[in-house]
């Protein structure tokens, strides 16, 4: 009986972690660009962050609030972790679960930082947090931490 309970417990535990990890998928720059291209009528706010970046963690709730306040708009807030791919299950998924992030969360699946940095925005030095705003083909890239008011101002400029 104890073995059955243990097996059930392990199954439920791994099942819930695995189902939640499906909310954090890998994405390449090409896939991100394709996603944006296919959603031309939407506004995209793409935030680049990491679990080890204190300013990133501090501003994540602002992106959650933005998406909630403008959920009637065609707004897609996409959170892209630049943590190492090996940290997906051990750091990123538990972090997303603990913070109860509701926005789409991805882990960037690229091996050459300098190449993907230039492809996202040539002006990007690579520091995070960094955010890309896209609406009707207009792109604005901001390489700094946002307060909610600053994020809202930048979003409304589009």
Short mmCIF file of C-alpha atoms in Angstrom, two decimals:
data_model
loop_
_atom_site.label_atom_id
_atom_site.label_comp_id
_atom_site.label_asym_id
_atom_site.label_seq_id
_atom_site.Cartn_x
_atom_site.Cartn_y
_atom_site.Cartn_z
CA UNK A 1 0.00 0.00 0.00
CA UNK A 2 2.80 2.44 0.90
CA UNK A 3 4.47 1.76 -2.44
CA UNK A 4 1.24 2.56 -4.32
CA UNK A 5 0.80 5.81 -2.44
CA UNK A 6 4.43 6.73 -3.07
CA UNK A 7 4.11 5.93 -6.79
CA UNK A 8 0.90 7.95 -7.00
CA UNK A 9 2.57 10.85 -5.18
CA UNK A 10 5.59 10.78 -7.51
CA UNK A 11 3.32 10.56 -10.55
CA UNK A 12 1.19 13.50 -9.44
CA UNK A 13 4.22 15.57 -8.50
CA UNK A 14 6.08 14.99 -11.77
CA UNK A 15 2.87 15.34 -13.76
CA UNK A 16 2.11 18.75 -12.30
CA UNK A 17 5.68 19.97 -12.84
CA UNK A 18 5.75 18.64 -16.38
CA UNK A 19 2.39 20.13 -17.27
CA UNK A 20 3.45 23.47 -15.87
CA UNK A 21 6.78 23.32 -17.70
CA UNK A 22 4.80 23.20 -20.92
CA UNK A 23 4.01 26.85 -20.23
CA UNK A 24 7.71 27.68 -20.61
CA UNK A 25 8.81 26.65 -24.06
CA UNK A 26 12.01 27.14 -25.98
CA UNK A 27 12.00 29.78 -28.71
CA UNK A 28 14.56 30.88 -31.28
CA UNK A 29 14.90 34.38 -32.70
CA UNK A 30 13.50 33.07 -36.01
CA UNK A 31 10.44 31.67 -34.23
CA UNK A 32 9.94 34.94 -32.37
CA UNK A 33 10.15 36.95 -35.58
CA UNK A 34 7.72 34.58 -37.30
CA UNK A 35 5.29 34.87 -34.40
CA UNK A 36 5.40 38.68 -34.60
CA UNK A 37 5.05 38.64 -38.39
CA UNK A 38 1.95 36.41 -38.16
CA UNK A 39 0.33 38.69 -35.59
CA UNK A 40 0.56 41.94 -37.55
CA UNK A 41 -2.65 43.32 -36.03
CA UNK A 42 -1.32 42.87 -32.50
CA UNK A 43 0.95 44.99 -30.37
CA UNK A 44 3.90 43.07 -28.97
CA UNK A 45 5.78 43.85 -25.79
CA UNK A 46 8.72 41.46 -25.62
CA UNK A 47 10.74 41.55 -22.42
CA UNK A 48 14.15 39.90 -22.12
CA UNK A 49 15.00 38.88 -18.56
CA UNK A 50 16.70 36.22 -16.42
CA UNK A 51 16.02 34.54 -13.09
CA UNK A 52 19.33 35.87 -11.70
CA UNK A 53 18.71 39.51 -12.72
CA UNK A 54 17.33 41.56 -9.79
CA UNK A 55 16.10 44.52 -11.93
CA UNK A 56 14.39 42.03 -14.26
CA UNK A 57 12.60 40.33 -11.38
CA UNK A 58 11.56 43.69 -9.96
CA UNK A 59 9.86 44.78 -13.20
CA UNK A 60 8.13 41.50 -14.13
CA UNK A 61 4.95 42.38 -12.16
CA UNK A 62 4.64 45.54 -14.28
CA UNK A 63 4.36 43.43 -17.43
CA UNK A 64 1.74 41.25 -15.76
CA UNK A 65 -0.23 44.38 -14.80
CA UNK A 66 0.07 45.85 -18.31
CA UNK A 67 -1.36 42.74 -19.93
CA UNK A 68 -4.23 42.64 -17.42
CA UNK A 69 -5.12 46.31 -17.83
CA UNK A 70 -5.06 46.12 -21.62
CA UNK A 71 -6.42 42.60 -22.13
CA UNK A 72 -9.20 43.99 -24.34
CA UNK A 73 -6.54 45.40 -26.69
CA UNK A 74 -4.71 43.16 -29.10
CA UNK A 75 -1.68 43.11 -26.82
CA UNK A 76 0.74 40.21 -26.55
CA UNK A 77 3.19 40.45 -23.67
CA UNK A 78 5.95 37.91 -24.18
CA UNK A 79 8.56 37.24 -21.50
CA UNK A 80 11.77 35.71 -22.85
CA UNK A 81 14.26 34.34 -20.37
CA UNK A 82 17.90 34.45 -21.41
CA UNK A 83 18.90 31.93 -18.75
CA UNK A 84 20.99 28.99 -19.97
CA UNK A 85 18.89 26.29 -21.64
CA UNK A 86 20.13 23.82 -19.00
CA UNK A 87 18.31 25.93 -16.37
CA UNK A 88 14.83 25.49 -17.90
CA UNK A 89 13.59 22.77 -15.52
CA UNK A 90 15.74 23.64 -12.50
CA UNK A 91 15.41 27.45 -12.41
CA UNK A 92 13.07 28.99 -14.99
CA UNK A 93 10.01 26.75 -14.58
CA UNK A 94 10.07 26.88 -10.75
CA UNK A 95 10.58 30.66 -10.90
CA UNK A 96 7.60 31.15 -13.25
CA UNK A 97 5.46 28.94 -11.04
CA UNK A 98 6.54 30.67 -7.82
CA UNK A 99 5.90 34.13 -9.30
CA UNK A 100 2.61 32.94 -10.84
CA UNK A 101 3.41 34.59 -14.17
CA UNK A 102 0.43 34.58 -16.50
CA UNK A 103 2.04 36.06 -19.61
CA UNK A 104 3.59 33.82 -22.24
CA UNK A 105 7.04 32.78 -21.03
CA UNK A 106 9.78 31.36 -23.23
CA UNK A 107 13.43 30.51 -22.81
CA UNK A 108 15.62 31.77 -25.64
CA UNK A 109 17.09 28.80 -27.47
CA UNK A 110 20.13 30.39 -29.07
CA UNK A 111 23.79 29.48 -28.63
CA UNK A 112 25.57 32.63 -29.82
CA UNK A 113 24.61 35.66 -27.68
CA UNK A 114 26.26 38.24 -29.92
CA UNK A 115 24.42 36.93 -32.96
CA UNK A 116 20.97 36.88 -31.35
CA UNK A 117 21.53 40.25 -29.64
CA UNK A 118 22.24 41.90 -33.01
CA UNK A 119 19.26 40.18 -34.62
CA UNK A 120 16.87 41.40 -31.93
CA UNK A 121 18.18 44.96 -32.09
CA UNK A 122 21.55 46.21 -33.41
CA UNK A 123 21.67 48.88 -30.68
CA UNK A 124 21.35 46.32 -27.88
CA UNK A 125 24.51 45.98 -25.78
CA UNK A 126 23.21 42.70 -24.37
CA UNK A 127 22.37 43.98 -20.90
CA UNK A 128 19.06 43.09 -19.33
CA UNK A 129 16.33 43.90 -18.66
CA UNK A 130 15.55 44.94 -22.21
CA UNK A 131 12.20 45.34 -23.90
CA UNK A 132 11.10 45.42 -27.53
CA UNK A 133 7.82 47.16 -28.42
CA UNK A 134 6.30 46.39 -31.83
CA UNK A 135 3.12 47.75 -33.41
CA UNK A 136 2.28 47.97 -37.11
CA UNK A 137 5.90 47.36 -38.05
CA UNK A 138 7.18 50.17 -35.79
CA UNK A 139 9.84 48.92 -33.39
CA UNK A 140 11.10 50.58 -30.22
CA UNK A 141 13.85 48.99 -28.17
CA UNK A 142 14.52 50.03 -24.57
CA UNK A 143 17.48 48.72 -22.63
CA UNK A 144 16.62 49.55 -19.02
CA UNK A 145 14.40 48.66 -16.09
CA UNK A 146 10.86 50.06 -16.10
CA UNK A 147 8.61 51.35 -13.38
CA UNK A 148 4.97 50.66 -14.23
CA UNK A 149 4.46 54.31 -15.20
CA UNK A 150 7.44 54.22 -17.57
CA UNK A 151 6.23 50.97 -19.13
CA UNK A 152 2.75 52.40 -19.59
CA UNK A 153 4.15 55.57 -21.18
CA UNK A 154 6.27 53.57 -23.62
CA UNK A 155 3.34 51.32 -24.51
CA UNK A 156 1.05 54.28 -25.16
CA UNK A 157 3.62 55.88 -27.50
CA UNK A 158 3.04 53.11 -30.05
#
